[in-house]
PDB file of C-alpha atoms in Angstrom:
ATOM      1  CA  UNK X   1     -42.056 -54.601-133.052  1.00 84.00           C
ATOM      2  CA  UNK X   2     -45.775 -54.863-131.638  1.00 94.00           C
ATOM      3  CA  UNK X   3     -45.149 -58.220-130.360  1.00 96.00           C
ATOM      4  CA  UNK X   4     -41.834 -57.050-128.686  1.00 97.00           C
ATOM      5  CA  UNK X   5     -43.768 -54.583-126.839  1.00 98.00           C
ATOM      6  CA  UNK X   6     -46.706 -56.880-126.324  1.00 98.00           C
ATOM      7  CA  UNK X   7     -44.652 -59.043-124.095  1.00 98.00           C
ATOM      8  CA  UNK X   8     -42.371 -56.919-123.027  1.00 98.00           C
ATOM      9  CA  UNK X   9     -45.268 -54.655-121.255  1.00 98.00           C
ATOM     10  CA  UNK X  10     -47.334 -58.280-120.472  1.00 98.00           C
ATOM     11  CA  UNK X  11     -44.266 -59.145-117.412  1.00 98.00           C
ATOM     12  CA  UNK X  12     -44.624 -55.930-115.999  1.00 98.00           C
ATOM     13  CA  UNK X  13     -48.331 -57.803-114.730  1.00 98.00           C
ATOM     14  CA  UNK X  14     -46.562 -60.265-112.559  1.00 98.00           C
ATOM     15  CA  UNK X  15     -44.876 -57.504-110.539  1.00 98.00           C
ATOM     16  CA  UNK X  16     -45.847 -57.033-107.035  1.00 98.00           C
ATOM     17  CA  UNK X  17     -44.834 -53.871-104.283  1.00 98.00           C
ATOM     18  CA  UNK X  18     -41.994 -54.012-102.809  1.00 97.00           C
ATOM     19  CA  UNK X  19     -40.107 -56.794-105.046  1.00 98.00           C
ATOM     20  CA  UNK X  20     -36.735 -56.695-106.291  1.00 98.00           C
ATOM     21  CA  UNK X  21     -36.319 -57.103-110.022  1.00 98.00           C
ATOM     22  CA  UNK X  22     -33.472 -58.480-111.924  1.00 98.00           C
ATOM     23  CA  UNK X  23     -33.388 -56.079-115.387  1.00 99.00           C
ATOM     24  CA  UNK X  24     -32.525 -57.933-118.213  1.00 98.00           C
ATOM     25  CA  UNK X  25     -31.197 -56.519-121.421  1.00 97.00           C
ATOM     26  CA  UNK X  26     -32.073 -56.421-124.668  1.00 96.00           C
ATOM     27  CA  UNK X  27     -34.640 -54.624-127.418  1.00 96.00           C
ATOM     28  CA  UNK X  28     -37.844 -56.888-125.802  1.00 98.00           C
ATOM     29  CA  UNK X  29     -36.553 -55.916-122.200  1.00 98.00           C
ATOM     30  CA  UNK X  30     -36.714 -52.352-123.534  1.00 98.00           C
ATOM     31  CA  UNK X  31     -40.887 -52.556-123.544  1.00 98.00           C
ATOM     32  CA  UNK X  32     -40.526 -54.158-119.683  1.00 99.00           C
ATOM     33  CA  UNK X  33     -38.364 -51.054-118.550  1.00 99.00           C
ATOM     34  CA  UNK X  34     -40.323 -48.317-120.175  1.00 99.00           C
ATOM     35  CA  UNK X  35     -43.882 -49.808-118.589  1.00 98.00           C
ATOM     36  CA  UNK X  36     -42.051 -50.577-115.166  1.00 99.00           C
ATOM     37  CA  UNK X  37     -41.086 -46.959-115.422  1.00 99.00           C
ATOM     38  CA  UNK X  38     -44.671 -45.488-115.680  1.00 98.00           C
ATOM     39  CA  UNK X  39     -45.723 -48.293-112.715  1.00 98.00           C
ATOM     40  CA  UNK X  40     -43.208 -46.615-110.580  1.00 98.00           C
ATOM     41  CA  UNK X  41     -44.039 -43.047-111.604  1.00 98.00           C
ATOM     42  CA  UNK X  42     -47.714 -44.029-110.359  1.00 98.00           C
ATOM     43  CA  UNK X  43     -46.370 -45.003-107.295  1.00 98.00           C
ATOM     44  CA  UNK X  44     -44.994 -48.664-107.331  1.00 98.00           C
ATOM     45  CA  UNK X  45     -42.411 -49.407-105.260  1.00 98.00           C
ATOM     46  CA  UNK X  46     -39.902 -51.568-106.425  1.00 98.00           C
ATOM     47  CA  UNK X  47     -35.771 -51.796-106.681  1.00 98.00           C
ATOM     48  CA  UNK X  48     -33.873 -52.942-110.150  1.00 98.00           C
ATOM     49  CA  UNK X  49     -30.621 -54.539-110.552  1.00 98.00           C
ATOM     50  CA  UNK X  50     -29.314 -54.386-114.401  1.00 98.00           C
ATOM     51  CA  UNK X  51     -27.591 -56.905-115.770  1.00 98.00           C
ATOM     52  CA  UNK X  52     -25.656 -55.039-118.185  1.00 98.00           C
ATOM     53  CA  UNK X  53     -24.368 -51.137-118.040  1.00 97.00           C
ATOM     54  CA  UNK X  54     -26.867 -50.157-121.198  1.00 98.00           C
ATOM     55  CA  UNK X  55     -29.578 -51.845-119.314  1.00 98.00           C
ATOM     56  CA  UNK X  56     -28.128 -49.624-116.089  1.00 98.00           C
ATOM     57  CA  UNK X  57     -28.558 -46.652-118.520  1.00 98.00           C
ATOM     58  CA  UNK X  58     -31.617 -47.032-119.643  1.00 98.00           C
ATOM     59  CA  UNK X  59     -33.122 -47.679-116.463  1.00 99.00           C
ATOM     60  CA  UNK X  60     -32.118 -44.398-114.835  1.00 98.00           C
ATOM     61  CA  UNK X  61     -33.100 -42.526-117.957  1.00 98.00           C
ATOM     62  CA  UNK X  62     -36.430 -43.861-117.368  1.00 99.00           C
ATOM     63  CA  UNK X  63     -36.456 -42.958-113.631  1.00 98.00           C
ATOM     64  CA  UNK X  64     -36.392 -46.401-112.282  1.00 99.00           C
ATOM     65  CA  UNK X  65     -35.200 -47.016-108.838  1.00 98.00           C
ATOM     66  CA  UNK X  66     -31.212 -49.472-108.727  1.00 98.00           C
ATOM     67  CA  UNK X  67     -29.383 -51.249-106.482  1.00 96.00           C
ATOM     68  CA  UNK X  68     -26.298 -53.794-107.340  1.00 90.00           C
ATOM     69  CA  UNK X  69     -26.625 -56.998-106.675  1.00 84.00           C
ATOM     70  CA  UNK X  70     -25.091 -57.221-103.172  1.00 84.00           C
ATOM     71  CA  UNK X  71     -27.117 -54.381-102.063  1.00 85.00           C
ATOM     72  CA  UNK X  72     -30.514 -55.802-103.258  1.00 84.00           C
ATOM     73  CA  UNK X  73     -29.751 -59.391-100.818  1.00 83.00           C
ATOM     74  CA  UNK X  74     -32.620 -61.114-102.823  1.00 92.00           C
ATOM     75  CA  UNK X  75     -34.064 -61.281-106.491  1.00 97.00           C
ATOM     76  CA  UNK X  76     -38.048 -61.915-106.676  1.00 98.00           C
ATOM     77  CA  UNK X  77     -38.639 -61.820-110.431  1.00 99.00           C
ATOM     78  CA  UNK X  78     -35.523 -61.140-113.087  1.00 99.00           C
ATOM     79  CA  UNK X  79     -37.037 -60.561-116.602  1.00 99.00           C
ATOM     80  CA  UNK X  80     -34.889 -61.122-119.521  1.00 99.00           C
ATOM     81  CA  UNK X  81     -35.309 -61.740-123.699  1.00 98.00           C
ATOM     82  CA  UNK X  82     -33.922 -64.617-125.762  1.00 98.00           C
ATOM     83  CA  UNK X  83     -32.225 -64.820-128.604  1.00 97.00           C
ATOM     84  CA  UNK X  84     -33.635 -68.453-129.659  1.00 98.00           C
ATOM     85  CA  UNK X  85     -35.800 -70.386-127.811  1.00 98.00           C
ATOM     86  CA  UNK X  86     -36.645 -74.617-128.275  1.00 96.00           C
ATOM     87  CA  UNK X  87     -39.221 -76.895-127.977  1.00 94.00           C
ATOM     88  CA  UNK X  88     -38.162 -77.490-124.420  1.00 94.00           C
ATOM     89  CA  UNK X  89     -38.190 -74.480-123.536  1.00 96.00           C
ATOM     90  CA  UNK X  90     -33.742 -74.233-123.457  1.00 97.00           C
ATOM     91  CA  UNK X  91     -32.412 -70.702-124.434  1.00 98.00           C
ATOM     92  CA  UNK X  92     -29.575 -69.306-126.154  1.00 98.00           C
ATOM     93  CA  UNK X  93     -28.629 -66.024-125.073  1.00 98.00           C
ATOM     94  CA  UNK X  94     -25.995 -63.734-125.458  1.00 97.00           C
ATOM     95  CA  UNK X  95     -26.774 -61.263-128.495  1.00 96.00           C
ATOM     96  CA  UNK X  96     -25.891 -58.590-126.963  1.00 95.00           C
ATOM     97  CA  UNK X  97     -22.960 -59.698-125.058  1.00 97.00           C
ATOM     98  CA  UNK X  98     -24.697 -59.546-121.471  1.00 97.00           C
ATOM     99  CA  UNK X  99     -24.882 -63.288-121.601  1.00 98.00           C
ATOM    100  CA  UNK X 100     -22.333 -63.589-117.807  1.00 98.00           C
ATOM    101  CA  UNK X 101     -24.247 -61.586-115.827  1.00 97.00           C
ATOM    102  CA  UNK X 102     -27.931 -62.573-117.197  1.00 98.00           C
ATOM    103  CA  UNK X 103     -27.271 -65.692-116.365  1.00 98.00           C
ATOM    104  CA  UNK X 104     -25.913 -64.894-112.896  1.00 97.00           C
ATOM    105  CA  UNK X 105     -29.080 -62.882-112.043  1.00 97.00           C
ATOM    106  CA  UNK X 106     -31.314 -65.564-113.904  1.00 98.00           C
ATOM    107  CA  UNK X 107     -30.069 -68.019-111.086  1.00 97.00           C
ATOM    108  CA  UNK X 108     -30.405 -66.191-108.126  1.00 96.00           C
ATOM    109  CA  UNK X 109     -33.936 -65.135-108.931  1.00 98.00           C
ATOM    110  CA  UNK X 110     -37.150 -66.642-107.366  1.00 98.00           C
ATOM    111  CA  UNK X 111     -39.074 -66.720-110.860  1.00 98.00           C
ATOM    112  CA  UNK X 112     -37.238 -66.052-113.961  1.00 99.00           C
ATOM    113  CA  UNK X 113     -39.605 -64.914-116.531  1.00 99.00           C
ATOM    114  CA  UNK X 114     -38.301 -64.528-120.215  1.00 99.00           C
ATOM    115  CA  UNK X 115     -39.980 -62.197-122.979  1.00 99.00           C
ATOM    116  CA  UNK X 116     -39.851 -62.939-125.872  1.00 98.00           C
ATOM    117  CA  UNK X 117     -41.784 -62.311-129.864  1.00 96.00           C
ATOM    118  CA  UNK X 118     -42.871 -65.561-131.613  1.00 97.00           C
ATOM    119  CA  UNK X 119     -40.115 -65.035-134.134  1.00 95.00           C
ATOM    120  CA  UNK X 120     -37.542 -66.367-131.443  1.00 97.00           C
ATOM    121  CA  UNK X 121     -39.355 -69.914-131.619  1.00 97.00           C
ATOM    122  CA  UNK X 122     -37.094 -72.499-133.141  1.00 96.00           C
ATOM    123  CA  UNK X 123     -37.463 -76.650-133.893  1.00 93.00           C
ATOM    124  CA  UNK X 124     -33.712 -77.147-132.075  1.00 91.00           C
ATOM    125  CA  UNK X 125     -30.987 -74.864-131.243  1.00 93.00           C
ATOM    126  CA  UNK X 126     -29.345 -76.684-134.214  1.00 86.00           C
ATOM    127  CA  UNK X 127     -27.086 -74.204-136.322  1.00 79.00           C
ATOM    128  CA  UNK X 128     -27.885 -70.721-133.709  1.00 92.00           C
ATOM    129  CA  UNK X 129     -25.003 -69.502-132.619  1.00 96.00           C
ATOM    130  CA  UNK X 130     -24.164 -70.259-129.005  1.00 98.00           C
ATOM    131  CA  UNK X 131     -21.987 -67.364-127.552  1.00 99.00           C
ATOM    132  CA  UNK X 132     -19.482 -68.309-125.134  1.00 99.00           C
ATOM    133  CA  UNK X 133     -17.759 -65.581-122.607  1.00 99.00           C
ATOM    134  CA  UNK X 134     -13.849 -65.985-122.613  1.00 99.00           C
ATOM    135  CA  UNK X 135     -11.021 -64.317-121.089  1.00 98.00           C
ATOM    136  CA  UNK X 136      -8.479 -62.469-123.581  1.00 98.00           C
ATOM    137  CA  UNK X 137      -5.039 -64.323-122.263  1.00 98.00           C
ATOM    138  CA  UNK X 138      -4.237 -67.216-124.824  1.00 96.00           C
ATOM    139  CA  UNK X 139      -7.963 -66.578-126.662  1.00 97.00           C
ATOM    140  CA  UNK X 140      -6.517 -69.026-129.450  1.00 98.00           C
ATOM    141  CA  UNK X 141      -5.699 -72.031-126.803  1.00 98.00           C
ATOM    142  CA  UNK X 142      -9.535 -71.696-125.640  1.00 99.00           C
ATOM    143  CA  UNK X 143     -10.940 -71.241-128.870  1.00 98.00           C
ATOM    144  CA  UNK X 144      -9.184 -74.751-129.896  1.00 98.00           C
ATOM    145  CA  UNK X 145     -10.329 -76.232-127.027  1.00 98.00           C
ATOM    146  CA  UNK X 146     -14.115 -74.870-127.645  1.00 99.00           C
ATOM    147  CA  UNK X 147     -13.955 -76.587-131.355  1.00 98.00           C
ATOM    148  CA  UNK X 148     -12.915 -79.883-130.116  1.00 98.00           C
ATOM    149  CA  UNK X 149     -16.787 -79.819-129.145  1.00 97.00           C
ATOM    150  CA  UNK X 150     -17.705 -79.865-132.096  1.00 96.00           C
ATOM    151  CA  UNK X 151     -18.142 -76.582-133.295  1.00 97.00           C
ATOM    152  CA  UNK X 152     -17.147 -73.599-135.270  1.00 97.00           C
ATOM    153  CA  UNK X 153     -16.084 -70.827-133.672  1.00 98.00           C
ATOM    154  CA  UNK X 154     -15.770 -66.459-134.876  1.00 98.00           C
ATOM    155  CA  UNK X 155     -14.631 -64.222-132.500  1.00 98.00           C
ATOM    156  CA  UNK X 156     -17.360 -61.542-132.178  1.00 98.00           C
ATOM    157  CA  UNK X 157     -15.932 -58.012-133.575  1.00 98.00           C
ATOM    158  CA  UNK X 158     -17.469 -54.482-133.115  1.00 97.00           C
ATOM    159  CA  UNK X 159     -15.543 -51.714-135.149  1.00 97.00           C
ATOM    160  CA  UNK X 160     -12.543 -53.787-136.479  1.00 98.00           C
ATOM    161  CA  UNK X 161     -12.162 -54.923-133.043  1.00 98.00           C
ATOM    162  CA  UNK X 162     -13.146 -57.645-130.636  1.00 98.00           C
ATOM    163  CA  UNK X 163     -16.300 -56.825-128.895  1.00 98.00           C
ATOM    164  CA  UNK X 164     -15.386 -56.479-125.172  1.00 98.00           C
ATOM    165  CA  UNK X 165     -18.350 -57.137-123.086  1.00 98.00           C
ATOM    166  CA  UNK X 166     -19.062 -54.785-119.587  1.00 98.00           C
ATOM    167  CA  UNK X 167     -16.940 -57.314-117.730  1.00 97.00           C
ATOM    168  CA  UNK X 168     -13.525 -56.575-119.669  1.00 98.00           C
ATOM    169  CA  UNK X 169     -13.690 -59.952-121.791  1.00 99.00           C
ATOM    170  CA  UNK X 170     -14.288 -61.382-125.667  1.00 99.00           C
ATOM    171  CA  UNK X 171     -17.263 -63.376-126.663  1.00 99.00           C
ATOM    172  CA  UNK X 172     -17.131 -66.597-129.330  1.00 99.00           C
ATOM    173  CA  UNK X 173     -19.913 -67.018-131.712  1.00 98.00           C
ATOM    174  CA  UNK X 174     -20.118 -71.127-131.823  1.00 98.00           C
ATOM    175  CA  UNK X 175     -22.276 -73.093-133.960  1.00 96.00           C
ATOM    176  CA  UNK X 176     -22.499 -76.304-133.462  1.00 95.00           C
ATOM    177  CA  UNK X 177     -24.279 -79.105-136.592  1.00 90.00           C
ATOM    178  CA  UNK X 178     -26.571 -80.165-133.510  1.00 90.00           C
ATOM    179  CA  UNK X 179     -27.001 -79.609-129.779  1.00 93.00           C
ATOM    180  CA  UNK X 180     -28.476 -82.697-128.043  1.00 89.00           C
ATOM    181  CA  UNK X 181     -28.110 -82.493-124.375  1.00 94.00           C
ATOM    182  CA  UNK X 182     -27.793 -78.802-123.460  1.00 95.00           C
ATOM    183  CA  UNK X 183     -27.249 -79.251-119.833  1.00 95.00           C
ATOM    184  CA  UNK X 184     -24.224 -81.785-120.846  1.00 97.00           C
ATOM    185  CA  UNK X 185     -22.390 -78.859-123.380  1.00 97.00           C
ATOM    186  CA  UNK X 186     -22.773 -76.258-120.877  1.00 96.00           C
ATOM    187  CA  UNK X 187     -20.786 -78.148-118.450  1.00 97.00           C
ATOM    188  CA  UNK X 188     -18.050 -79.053-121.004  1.00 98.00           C
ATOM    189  CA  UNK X 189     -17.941 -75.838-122.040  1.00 99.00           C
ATOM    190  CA  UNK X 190     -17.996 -74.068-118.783  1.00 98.00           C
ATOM    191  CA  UNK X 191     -14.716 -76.733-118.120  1.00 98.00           C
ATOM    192  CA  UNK X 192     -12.574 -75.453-120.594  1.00 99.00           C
ATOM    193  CA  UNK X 193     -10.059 -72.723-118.764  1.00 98.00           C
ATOM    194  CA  UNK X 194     -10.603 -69.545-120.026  1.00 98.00           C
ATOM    195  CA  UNK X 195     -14.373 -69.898-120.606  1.00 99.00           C
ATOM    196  CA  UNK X 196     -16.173 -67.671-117.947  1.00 98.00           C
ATOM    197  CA  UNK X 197     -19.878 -68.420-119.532  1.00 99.00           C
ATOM    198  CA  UNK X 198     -21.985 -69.999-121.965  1.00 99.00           C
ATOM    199  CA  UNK X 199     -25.053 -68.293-123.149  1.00 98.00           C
ATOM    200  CA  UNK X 200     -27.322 -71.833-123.105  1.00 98.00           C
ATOM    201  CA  UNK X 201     -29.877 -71.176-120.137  1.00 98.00           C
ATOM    202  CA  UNK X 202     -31.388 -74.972-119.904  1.00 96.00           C
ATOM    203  CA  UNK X 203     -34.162 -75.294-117.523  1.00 95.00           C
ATOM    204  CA  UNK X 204     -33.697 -71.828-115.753  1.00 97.00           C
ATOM    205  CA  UNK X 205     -37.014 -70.356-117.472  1.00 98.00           C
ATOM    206  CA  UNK X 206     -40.371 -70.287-115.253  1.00 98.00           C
ATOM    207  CA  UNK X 207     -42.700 -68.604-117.498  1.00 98.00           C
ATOM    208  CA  UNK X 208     -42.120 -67.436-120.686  1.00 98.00           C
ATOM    209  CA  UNK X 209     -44.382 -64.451-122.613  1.00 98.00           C
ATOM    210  CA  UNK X 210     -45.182 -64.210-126.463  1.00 98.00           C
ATOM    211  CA  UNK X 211     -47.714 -63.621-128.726  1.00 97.00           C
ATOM    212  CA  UNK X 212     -50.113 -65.964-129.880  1.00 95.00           C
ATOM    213  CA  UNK X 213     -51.812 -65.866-133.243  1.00 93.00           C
ATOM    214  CA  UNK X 214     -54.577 -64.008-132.276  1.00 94.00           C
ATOM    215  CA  UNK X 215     -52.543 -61.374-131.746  1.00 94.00           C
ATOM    216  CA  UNK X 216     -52.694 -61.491-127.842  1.00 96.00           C
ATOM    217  CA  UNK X 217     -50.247 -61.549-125.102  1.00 96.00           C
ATOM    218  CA  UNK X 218     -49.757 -65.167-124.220  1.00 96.00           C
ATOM    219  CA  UNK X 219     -47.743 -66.605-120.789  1.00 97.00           C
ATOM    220  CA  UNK X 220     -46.726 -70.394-121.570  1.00 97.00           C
ATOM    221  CA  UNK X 221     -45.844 -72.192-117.961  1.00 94.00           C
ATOM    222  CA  UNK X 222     -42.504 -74.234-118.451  1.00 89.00           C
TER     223      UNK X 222
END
């Protein structure tokens, strides 16, 4: 938990007055929003757009100031976690179902900087699973379509039912034996009809912030 907040609080250094921020989500993120919050009480002015309704949530709990994406016309820095992160730098994310619209803000940001504890380090992407965003209609004709990548595929449940992320769809957990060229599944994937998103983000990441072994905050340029 130290190292969350470590990095977490460390990208709250690269913000500047006046910049929009694209809010990612997730238990990392959490240590951004509650630092950016005492920044703003203090007097910095910036604007937020969430990318997921608990991220919204929090955010106002926390008195920081939002705007939706239309209404904020440009992103200067969006800060976001990981759920597993490669030797070339190549995410997965998705954990926490927010995978669409992360990715959406990741892109349209000037600098995307991604937090992240040293635990989320891994050799290859080999054997994480990979969610993928899909509509409900005919869910069985995408999800055979998805494993003719390759993978295995679980539909992601919460309560005894499918897990319904904030923009009304279901998420597949995929694992695949390896991932070689991430750039080359995310297109396939994103091909299939029915799939709205992938949660591999390959070359999107600027900077990303852990914790080194001395126990330190630690920015690694990508």
């Amino acid at each position: 938990m130290e190292s969350k907040r470590l990095a977490g609080e460390k990208a709250v250094d690269f913000v500047e007055e006046g910049m929009v921020l694209g809010l990612g989500t997730g238990s990392t993120v959490y240590f951004t929003l509650v630092r950016l919050a005492e920044r703003v009480k203090q007097g910095l002015n910036i604007k937020g757009v969430p990318t997921s309704i608990e991220t919204e949530r929090i955010a106002r709990h926390l008195g920081i100031p939002l705007v939706n994406s239309g209404e904020a016309g440009k992103i200067d820095v969006a800060i976001d976690g990981a759920d597993a992160i490669d030797s070339h730098f190549t995410l997965i994310k998705g954990g926490g179902g927010a995978l669409l619209r992360e990715k959406m803000i990741a892109l349209a940001a000037d600098r995307f900087i991604v937090v992240a504890d040293p635990g989320k380090f891994v050799t290859d992407l080999t054997h994480v699973n990979l969610p993928v965003e899909i509509i409900p209609f005919a869910r069985e004709l995408t999800e055979i379509h998805v494993k003719g990548l390759g993978c295995t595929t679980r539909l992601r449940m919460k309560d005894n039912k499918p897990f319904i992320t904030d923009n009304g769809n279901f998420i597949l957990d995929c694992s695949f034996s390896e991932i070689i060229e991430p750039n080359d599944l995310q297109m396939k994937l994103n091909r299939i009809p029915g799939v709205v998103e992938n949660g591999l983000f390959a070359g999107l990441a600027d900077q990303i912030i852990t914790v080194d072994h001395s126990g330190k905050a630690a920015v690694l340029e990508t």
